[in-house]
Tab-separated table of C-alpha atoms in Angstrom:
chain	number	residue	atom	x	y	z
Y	1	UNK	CA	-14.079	-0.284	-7.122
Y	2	UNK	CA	-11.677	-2.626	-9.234
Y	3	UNK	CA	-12.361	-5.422	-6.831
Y	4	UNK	CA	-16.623	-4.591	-7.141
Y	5	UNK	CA	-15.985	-5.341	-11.019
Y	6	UNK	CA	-14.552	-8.257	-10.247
Y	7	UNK	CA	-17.595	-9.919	-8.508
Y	8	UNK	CA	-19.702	-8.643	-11.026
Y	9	UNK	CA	-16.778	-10.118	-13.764
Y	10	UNK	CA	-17.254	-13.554	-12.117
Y	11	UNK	CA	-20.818	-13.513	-11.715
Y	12	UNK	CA	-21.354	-13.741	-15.751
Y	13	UNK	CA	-18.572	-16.461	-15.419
Y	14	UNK	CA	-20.764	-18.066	-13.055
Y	15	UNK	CA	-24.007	-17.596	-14.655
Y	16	UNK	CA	-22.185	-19.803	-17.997
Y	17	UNK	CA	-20.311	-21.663	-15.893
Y	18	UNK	CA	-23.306	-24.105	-14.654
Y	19	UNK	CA	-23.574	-27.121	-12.186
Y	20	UNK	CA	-21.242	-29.188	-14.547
Y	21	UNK	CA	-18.642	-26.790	-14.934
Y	22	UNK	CA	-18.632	-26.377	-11.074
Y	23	UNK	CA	-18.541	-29.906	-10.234
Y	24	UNK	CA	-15.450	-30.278	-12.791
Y	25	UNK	CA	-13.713	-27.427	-11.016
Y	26	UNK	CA	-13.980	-29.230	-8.005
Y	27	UNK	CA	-12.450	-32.134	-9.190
Y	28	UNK	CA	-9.395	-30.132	-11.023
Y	29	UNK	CA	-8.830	-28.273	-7.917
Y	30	UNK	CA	-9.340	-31.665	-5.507
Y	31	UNK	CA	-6.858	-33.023	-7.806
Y	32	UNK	CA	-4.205	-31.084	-7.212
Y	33	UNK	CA	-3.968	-32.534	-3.404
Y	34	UNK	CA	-2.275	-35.493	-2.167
Y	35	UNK	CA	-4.806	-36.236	1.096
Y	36	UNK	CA	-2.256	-38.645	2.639
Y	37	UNK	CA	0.584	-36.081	2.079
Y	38	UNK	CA	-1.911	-33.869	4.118
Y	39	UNK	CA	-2.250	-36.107	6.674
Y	40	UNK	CA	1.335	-36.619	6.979
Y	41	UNK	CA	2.069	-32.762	7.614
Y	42	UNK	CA	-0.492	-32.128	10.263
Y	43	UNK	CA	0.719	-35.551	11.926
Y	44	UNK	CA	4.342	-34.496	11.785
Y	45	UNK	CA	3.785	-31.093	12.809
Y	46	UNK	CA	1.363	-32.137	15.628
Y	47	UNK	CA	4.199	-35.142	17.064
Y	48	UNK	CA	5.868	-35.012	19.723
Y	49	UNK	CA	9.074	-34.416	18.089
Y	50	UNK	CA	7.504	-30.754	17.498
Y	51	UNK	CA	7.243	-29.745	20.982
Y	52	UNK	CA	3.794	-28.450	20.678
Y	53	UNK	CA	5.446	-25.962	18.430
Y	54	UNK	CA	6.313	-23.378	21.457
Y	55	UNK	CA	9.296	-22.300	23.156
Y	56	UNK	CA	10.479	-25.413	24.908
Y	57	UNK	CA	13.217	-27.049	23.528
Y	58	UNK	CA	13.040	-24.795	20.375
Y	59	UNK	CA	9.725	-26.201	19.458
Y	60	UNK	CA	9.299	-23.432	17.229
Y	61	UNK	CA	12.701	-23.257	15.533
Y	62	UNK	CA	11.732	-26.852	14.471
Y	63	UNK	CA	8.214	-26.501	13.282
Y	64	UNK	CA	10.247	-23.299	11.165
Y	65	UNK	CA	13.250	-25.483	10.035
Y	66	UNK	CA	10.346	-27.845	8.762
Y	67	UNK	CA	8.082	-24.998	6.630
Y	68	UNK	CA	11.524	-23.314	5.510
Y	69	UNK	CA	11.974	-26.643	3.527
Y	70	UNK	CA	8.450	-27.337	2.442
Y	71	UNK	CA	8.681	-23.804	1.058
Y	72	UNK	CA	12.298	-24.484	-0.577
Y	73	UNK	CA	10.954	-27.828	-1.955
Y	74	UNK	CA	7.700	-25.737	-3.539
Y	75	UNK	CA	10.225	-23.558	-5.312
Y	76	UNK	CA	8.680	-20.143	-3.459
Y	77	UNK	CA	11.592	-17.651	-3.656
Y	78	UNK	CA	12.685	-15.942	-0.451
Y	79	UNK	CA	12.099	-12.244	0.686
Y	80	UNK	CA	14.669	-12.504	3.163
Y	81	UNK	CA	17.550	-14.031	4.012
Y	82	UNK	CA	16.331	-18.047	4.531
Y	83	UNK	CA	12.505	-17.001	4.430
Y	84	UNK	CA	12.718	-15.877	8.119
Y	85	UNK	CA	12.074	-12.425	9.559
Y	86	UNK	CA	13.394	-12.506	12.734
Y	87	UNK	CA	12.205	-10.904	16.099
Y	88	UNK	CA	12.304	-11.555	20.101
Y	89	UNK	CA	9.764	-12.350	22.471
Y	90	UNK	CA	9.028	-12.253	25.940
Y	91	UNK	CA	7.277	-15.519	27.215
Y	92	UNK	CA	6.803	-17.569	29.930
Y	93	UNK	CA	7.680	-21.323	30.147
Y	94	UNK	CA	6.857	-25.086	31.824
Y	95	UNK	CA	9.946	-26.773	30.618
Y	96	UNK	CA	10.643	-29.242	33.900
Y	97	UNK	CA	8.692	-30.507	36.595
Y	98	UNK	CA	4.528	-30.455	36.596
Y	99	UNK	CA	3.308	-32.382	39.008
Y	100	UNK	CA	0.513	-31.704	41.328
Y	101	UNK	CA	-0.668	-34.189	44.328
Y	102	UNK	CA	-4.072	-33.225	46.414
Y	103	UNK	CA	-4.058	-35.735	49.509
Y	104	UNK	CA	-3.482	-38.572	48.777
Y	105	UNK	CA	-4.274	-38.369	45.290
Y	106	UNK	CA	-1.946	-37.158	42.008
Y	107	UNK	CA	-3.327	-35.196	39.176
Y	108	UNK	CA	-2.284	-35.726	35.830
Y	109	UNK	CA	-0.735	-32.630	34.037
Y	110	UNK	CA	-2.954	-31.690	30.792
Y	111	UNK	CA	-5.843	-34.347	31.479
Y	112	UNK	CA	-6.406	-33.007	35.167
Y	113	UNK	CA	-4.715	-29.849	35.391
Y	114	UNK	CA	-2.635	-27.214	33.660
Y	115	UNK	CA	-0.309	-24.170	34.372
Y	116	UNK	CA	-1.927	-20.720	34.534
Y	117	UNK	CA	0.262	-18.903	31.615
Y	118	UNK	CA	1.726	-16.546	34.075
Y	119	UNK	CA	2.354	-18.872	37.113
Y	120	UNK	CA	5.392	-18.671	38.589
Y	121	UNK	CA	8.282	-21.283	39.808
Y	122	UNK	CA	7.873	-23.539	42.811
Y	123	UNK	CA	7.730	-26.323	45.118
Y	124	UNK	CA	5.044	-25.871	47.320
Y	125	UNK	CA	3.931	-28.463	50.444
Y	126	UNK	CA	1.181	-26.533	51.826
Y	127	UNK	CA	-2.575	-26.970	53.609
Y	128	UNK	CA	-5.390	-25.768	51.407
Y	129	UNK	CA	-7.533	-22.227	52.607
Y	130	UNK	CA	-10.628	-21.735	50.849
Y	131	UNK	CA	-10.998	-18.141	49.580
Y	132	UNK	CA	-13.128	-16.265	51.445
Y	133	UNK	CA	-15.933	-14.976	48.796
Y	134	UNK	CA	-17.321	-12.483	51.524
Y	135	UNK	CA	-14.510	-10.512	51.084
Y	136	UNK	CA	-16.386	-9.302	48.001
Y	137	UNK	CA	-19.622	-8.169	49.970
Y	138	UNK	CA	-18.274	-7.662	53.138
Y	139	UNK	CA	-15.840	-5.123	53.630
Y	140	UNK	CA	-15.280	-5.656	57.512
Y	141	UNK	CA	-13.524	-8.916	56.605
Y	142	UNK	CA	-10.600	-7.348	54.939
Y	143	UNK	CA	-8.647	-6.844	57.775
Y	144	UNK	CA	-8.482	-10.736	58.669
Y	145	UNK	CA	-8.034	-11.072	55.612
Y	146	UNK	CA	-4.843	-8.961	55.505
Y	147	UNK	CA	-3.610	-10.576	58.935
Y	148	UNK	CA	-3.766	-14.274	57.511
Y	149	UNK	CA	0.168	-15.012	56.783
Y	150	UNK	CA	-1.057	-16.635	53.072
Y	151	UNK	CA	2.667	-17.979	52.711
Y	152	UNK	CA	1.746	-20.695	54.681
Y	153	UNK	CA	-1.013	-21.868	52.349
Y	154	UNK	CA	-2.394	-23.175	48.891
Y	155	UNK	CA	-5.146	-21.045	47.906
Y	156	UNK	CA	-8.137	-22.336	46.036
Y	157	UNK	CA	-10.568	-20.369	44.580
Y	158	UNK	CA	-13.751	-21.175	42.182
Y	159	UNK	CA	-13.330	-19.533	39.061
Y	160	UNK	CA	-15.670	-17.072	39.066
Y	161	UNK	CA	-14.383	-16.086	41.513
Y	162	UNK	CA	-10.980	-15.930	40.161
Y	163	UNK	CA	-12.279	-13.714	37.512
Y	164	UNK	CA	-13.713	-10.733	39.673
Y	165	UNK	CA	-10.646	-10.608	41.707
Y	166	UNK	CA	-9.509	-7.212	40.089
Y	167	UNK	CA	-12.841	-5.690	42.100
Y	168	UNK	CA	-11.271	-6.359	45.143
Y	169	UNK	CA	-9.276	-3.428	46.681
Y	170	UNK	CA	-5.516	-3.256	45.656
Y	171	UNK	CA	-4.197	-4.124	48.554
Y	172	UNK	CA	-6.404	-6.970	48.836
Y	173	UNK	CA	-5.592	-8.433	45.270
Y	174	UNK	CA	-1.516	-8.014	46.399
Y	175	UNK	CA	-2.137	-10.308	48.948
Y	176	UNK	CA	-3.508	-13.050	47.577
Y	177	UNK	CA	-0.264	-13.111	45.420
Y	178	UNK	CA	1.580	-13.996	48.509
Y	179	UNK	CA	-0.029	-17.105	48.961
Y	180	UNK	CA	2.639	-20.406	48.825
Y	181	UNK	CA	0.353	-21.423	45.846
Y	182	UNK	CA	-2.463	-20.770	44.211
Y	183	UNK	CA	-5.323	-23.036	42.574
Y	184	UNK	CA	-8.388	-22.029	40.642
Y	185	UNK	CA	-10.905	-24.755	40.139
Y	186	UNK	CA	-12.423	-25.171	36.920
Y	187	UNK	CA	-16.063	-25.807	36.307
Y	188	UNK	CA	-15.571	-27.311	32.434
Y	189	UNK	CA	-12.641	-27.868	30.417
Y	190	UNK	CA	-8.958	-26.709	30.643
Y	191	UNK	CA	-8.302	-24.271	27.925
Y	192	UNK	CA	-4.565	-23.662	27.847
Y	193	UNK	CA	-2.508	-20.257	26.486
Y	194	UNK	CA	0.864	-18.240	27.062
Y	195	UNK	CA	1.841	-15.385	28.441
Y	196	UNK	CA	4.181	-12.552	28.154
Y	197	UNK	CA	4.953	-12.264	31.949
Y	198	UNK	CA	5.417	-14.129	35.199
Y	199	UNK	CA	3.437	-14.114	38.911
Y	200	UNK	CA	5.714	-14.567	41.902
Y	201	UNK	CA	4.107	-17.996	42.749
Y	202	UNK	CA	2.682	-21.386	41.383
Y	203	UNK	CA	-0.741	-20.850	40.183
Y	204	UNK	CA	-2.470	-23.940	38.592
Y	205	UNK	CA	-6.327	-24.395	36.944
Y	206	UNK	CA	-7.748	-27.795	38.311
Y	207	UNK	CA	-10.701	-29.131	36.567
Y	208	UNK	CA	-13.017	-28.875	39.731
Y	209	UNK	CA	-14.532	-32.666	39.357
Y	210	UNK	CA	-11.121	-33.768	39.884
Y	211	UNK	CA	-10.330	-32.227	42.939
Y	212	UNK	CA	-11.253	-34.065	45.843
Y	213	UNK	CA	-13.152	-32.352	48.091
Y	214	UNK	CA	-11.816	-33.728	51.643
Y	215	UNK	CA	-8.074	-33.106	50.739
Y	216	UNK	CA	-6.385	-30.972	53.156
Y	217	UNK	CA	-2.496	-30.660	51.862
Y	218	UNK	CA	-1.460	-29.760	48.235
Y	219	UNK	CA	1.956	-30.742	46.860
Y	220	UNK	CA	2.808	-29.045	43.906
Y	221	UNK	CA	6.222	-29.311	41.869
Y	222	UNK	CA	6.258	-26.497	38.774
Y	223	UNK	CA	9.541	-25.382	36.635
Y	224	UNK	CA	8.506	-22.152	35.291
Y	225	UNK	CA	11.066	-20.016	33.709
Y	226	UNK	CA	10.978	-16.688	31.836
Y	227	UNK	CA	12.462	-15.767	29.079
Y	228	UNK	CA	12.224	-12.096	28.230
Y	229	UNK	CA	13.439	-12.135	24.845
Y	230	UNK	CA	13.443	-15.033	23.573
Y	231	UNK	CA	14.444	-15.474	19.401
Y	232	UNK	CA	11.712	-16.622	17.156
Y	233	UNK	CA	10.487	-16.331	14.059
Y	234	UNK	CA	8.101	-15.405	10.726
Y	235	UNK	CA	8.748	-18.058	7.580
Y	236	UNK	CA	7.812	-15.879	4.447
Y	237	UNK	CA	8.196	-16.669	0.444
Y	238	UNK	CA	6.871	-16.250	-2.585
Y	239	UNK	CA	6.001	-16.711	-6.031
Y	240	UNK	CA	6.269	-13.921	-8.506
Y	241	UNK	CA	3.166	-13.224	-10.440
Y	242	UNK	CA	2.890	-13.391	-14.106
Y	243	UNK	CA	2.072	-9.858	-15.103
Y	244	UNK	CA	2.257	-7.950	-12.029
Y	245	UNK	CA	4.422	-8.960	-9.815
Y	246	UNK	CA	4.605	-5.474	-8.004
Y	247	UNK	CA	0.627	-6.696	-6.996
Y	248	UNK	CA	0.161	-9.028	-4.167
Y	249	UNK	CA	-2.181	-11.593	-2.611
Y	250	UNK	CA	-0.708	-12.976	0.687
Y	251	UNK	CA	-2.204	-16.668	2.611
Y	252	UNK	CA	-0.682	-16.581	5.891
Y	253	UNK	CA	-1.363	-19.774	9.045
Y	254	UNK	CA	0.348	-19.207	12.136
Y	255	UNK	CA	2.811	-22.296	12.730
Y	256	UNK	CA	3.295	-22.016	16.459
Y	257	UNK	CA	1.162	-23.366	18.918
Y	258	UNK	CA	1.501	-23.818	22.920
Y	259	UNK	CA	4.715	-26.028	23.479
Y	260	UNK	CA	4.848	-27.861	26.729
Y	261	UNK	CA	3.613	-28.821	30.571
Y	262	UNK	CA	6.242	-30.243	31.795
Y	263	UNK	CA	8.960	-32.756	30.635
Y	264	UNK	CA	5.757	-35.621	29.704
Y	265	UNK	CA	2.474	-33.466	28.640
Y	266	UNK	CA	2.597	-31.824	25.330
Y	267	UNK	CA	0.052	-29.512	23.335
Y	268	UNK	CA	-0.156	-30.994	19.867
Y	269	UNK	CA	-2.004	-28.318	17.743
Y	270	UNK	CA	-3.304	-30.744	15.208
Y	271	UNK	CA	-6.406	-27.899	14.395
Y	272	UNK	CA	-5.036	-25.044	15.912
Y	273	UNK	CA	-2.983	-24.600	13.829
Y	274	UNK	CA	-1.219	-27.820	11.329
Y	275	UNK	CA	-4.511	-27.603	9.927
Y	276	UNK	CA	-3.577	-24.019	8.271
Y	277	UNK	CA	-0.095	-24.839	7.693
Y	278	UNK	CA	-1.268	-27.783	5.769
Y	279	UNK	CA	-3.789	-25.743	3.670
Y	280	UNK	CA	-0.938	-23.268	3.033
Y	281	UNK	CA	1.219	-25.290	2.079
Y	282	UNK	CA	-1.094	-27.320	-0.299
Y	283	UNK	CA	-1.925	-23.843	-1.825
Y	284	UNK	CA	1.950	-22.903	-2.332
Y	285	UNK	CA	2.114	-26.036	-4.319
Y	286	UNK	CA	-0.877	-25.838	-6.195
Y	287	UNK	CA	0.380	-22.709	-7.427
Y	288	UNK	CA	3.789	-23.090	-7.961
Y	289	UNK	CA	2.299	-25.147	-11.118
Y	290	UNK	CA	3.676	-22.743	-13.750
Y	291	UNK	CA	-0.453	-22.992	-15.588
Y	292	UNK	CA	-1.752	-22.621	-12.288
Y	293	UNK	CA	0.655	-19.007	-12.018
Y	294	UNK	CA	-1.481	-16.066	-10.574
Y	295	UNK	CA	-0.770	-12.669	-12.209
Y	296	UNK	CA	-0.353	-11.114	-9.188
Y	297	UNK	CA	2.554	-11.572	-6.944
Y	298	UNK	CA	1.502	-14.893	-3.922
Y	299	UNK	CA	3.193	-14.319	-0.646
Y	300	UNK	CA	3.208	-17.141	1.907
Y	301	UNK	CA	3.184	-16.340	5.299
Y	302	UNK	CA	4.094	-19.035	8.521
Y	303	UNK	CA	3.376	-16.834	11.321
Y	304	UNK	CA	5.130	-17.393	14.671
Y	305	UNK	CA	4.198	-16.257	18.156
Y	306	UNK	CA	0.344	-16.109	17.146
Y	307	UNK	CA	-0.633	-17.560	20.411
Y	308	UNK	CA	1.200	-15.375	22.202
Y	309	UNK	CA	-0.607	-12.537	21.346
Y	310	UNK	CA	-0.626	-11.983	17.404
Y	311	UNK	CA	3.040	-11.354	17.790
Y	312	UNK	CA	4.468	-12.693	14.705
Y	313	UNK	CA	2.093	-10.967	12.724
Y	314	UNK	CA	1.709	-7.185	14.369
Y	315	UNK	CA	5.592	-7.527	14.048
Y	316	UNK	CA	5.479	-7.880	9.792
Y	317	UNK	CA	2.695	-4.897	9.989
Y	318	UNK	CA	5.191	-3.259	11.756
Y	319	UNK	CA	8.373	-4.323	9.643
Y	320	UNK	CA	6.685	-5.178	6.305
Y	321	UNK	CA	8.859	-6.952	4.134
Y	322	UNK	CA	7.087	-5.500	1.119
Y	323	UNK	CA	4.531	-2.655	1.277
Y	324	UNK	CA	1.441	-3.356	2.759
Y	325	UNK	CA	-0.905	-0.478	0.330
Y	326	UNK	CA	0.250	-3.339	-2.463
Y	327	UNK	CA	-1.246	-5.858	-1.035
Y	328	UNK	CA	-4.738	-6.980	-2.868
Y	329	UNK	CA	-6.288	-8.654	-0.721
Y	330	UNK	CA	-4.810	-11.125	2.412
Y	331	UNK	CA	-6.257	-15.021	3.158
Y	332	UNK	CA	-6.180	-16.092	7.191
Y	333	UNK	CA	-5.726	-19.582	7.522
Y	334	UNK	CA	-6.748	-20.689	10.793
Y	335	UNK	CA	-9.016	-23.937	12.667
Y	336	UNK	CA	-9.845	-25.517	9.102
Y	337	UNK	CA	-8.978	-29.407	9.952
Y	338	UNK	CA	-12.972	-29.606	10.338
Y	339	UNK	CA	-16.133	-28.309	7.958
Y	340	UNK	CA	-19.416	-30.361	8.383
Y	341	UNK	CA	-21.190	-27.036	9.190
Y	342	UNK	CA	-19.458	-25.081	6.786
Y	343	UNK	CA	-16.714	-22.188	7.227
Y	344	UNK	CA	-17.055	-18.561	9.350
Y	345	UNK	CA	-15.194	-15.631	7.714
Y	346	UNK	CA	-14.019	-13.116	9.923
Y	347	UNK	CA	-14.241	-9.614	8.049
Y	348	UNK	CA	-16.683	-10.902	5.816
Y	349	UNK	CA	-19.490	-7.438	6.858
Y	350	UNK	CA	-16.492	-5.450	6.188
Y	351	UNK	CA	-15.630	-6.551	3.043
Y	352	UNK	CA	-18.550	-7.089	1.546
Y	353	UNK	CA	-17.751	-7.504	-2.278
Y	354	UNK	CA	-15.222	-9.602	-1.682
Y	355	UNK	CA	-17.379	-11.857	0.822
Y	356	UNK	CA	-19.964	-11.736	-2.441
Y	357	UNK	CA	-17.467	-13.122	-4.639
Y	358	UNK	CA	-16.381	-15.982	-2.666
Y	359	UNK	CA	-20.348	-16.830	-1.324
Y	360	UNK	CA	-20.694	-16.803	-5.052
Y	361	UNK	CA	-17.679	-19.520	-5.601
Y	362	UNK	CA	-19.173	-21.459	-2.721
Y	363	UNK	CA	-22.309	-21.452	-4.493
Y	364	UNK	CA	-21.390	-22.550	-8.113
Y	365	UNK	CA	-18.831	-25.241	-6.705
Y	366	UNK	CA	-21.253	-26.550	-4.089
Y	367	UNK	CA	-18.304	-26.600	-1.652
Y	368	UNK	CA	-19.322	-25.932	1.781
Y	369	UNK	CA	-22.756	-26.309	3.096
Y	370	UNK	CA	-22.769	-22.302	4.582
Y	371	UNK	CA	-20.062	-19.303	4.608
Y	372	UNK	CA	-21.131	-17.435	7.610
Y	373	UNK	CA	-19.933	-13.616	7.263
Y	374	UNK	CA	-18.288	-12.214	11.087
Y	375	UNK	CA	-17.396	-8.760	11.701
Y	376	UNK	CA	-13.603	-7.131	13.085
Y	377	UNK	CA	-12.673	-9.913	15.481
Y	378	UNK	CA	-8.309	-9.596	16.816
Y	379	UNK	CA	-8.530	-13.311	17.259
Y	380	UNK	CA	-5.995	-14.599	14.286
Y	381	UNK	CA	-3.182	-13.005	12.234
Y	382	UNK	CA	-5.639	-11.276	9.926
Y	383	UNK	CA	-6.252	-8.302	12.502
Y	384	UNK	CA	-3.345	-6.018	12.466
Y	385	UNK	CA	-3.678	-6.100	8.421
Y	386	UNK	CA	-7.103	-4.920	8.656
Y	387	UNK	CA	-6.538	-2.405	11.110
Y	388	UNK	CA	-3.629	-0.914	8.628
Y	389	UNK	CA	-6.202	-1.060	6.063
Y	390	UNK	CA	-5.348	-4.599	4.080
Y	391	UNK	CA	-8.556	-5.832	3.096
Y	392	UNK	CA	-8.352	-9.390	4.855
Y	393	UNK	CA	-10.838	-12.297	5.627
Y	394	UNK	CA	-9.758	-14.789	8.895
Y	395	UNK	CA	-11.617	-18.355	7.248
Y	396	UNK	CA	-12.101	-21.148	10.048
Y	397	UNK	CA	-14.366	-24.215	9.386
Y	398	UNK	CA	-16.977	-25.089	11.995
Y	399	UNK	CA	-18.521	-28.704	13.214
Y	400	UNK	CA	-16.632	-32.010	14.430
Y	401	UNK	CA	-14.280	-32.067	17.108
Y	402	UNK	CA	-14.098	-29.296	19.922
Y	403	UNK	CA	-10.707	-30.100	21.002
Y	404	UNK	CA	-8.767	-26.659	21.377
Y	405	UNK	CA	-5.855	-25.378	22.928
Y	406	UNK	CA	-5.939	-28.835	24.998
Y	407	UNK	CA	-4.202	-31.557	24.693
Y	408	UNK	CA	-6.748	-33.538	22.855
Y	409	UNK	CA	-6.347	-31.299	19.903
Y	410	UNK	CA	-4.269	-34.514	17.910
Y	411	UNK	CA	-4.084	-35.874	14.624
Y	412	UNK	CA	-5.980	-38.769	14.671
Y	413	UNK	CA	-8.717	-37.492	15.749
Y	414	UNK	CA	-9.026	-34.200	13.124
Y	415	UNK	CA	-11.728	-35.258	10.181
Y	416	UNK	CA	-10.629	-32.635	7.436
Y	417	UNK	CA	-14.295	-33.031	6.622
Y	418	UNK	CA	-14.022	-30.044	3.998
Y	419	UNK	CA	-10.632	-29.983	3.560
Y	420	UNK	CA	-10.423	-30.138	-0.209
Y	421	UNK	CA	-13.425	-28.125	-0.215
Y	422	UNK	CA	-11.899	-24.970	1.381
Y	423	UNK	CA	-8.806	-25.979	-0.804
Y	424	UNK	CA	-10.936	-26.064	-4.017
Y	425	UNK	CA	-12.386	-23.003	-2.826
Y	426	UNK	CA	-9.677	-20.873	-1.731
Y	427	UNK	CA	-7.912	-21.487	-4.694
Y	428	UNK	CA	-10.311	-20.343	-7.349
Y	429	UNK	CA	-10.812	-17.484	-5.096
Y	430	UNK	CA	-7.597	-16.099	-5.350
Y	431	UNK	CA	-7.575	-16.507	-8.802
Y	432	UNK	CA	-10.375	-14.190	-9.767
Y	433	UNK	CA	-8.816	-11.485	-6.988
């Protein structure tokens, strides 16, 4: 209701405000950016001193160490002892060895093959067996199938075929996890993630053009190791609002991102996700400005473990550092290093006057060529907010580079076509929350 009579508040504002007035609130907002200091963070946070942000070599601890003092340096206050809320994850890791040779010929870890997140430890000389799709339409075959000692071999399987394994019979499916190896052949790209457990073998995704199809040996060399509980982290402060300070609005970008393949291959993360820290972190300054002081509380979220599985942030939900019925209303920073088709908001048919209001910003500013409202989506750090009631929105810009969760995702080649458009946008947003 209070948030209704805000739209319709900022619609007279709009309605006097006019194309001039817009374009000058643009340029104040713009203003307030350094574009090279943006370019610095997402380079530094996307180098390979980061670790691709993940759990090798305490990628994460140093992508934290670094927001910690950004926050520090933007004079946000902490909520908690250093800004970090601590909790443990389980999570599998590629910290050694990756190497993978077919024949005659050696693959090249990230460009030509990854891990699957769960594969297991191993160092596998094997011949290759072709899994047998009958098995799916032809029950009679099972019992070979069951007789065939798999330990002696690398099985490769298309994808699709990968992916309807689970309508196999359960005996069937706990056999092909005896196998020496395993290798599922890709028809696209190689789309990397994490995961929370470990299979008892090596179990690699080959780009399928890559794999040469007279090889009859496999020789792979993988370091997995699994780390139950391993320590990591939220980054959290704040700046107390002017009049009501016991009234939030909380901007939150997950920090982490997939770490590493091995002791050469990296996942940089320049998009997914520097881009959001950046955009954070520019907003953190912006409004540390004492004229540019909201009256309500701003929180400042770096979420870690997002790509594990929301972890970071279903842990805060869970453990909220301040209580979550006084929050106002909860920006999702995620994917905004592009923009030359405009910007997606996730919630936006569920939270329809606030969607109005910012469609209405958009409009009077001129800022991004489309705001396309989404439904519920659990794809970013917004979701366990929104399912505890938060009203939240998850903005990601769309158009440019495709790169993601690859290792092509880098720096140099991120546009921020819209950058300071989001930026201008997100700011005067807030504002009139």
């Amino acid at each position: 209701m209070a948030l209704l009579s805000c739209g319709r508040r900022y619609q007279r504002v709009v309605t006097s405000v006019g194309t001039a007035g817009a374009v000058l609130a643009l340029a104040t907002a713009a203003a307030a950016q350094d574009m090279v200091r943006v370019r610095q963070t997402i380079q530094r946070l996307s180098s390979p001193a980061f670790h691709g942000r993940g759990y090798v070599h305490q990628g994460d601890h140093i992508a934290a160490d670094y927001l910690r003092a950004q926050f520090s340096a933007s004079g946000l206050q902490p909520l908690s002892t250093n800004y970090t809320q601590a909790f443990p994850l389980p999570i599998n890791t590629f910290p050694g060895r990756a190497s993978l040779q077919v024949g005659s010929q050696r693959l090249t870890p990230g460009i030509d093959f990854i891990a699957d997140p769960s594969s297991g430890t191993g160092h596998v000389k094997g011949n290759i067996l072709a899994f047998d799709t009958l098995l799916f339409s032809h029950p009679e075959r099972h019992s070979a199938f069951l007789a065939t000692d798999l330990c002696r071999w690398v099985l490769v399987l298309q994808q699709h075929d990968a992916a309807r394994l689970n309508q196999l019979p359960v005996a069937l499916q706990a056999h092909v996890l005896t196998a020496a190896a395993r290798v599922t052949l890709l028809p696209s790209k190689l789309t990397a993630s994490l995961a929370s457990q470990q299979d008892p073998q090596p179990h690699l995704q080959v780009l399928a053009s890559k794999w040469p199809a007279k090889a009859r040996t496999v020789i792979v060399h993988l370091d997995a190791v699994f780390q139950p509980a391993y320590p990591t982290q939220n980054v959290i402060g704040y700046l107390p609002g002017r009049t009501q300070p016991d009234s939030f609005l909380v901007v939150t970008a997950h920090y982490d991102h997939l770490g590493r393949l091995g002791r050469s291959t990296y996942f940089p993360g320049a998009n997914d996700n520097a881009s959001g820290v950046a955009m954070l972190l520019e907003l953190a300054r912006h409004f540390s400005q004492p004229q540019n002081r909201p009256d309500y509380s701003l929180v400042f979220i770096g979420f870690g473990a997002e790509e594990a599985g929301l972890v970071g942030s279903r842990y805060f939900v869970e453990h909220p550092l301040f209580p979550l019925e006084r929050i106002h209303f909860l920006v999702n920073l995620d994917l905004v290093g592009t923009g030359s088709q405009g910007a997606t908001v996730v919630n936006g048919k569920i939270f329809e006057p606030q969607f109005q209001l910012l469609t209405q910003l958009n409009s009077a500013g001129h800022y991004l060529p489309s705001l396309v409202a989404r439904g519920r989506a659990a794809n970013s750090d917004h979701y366990f907010f929104s399912e505890h009631g938060v009203p939240s929105f998850f903005l990601y810009t769309k158009g440019g580079p495709t790169a993601y969760h690859d290792v092509q995702d880098q720096a140099d080649a991120l546009p921020l076509t819209a950058f300071q458009q989001v930026f201008a946008l997100l700011s005067e947003f807030l504002l009139h929350l």
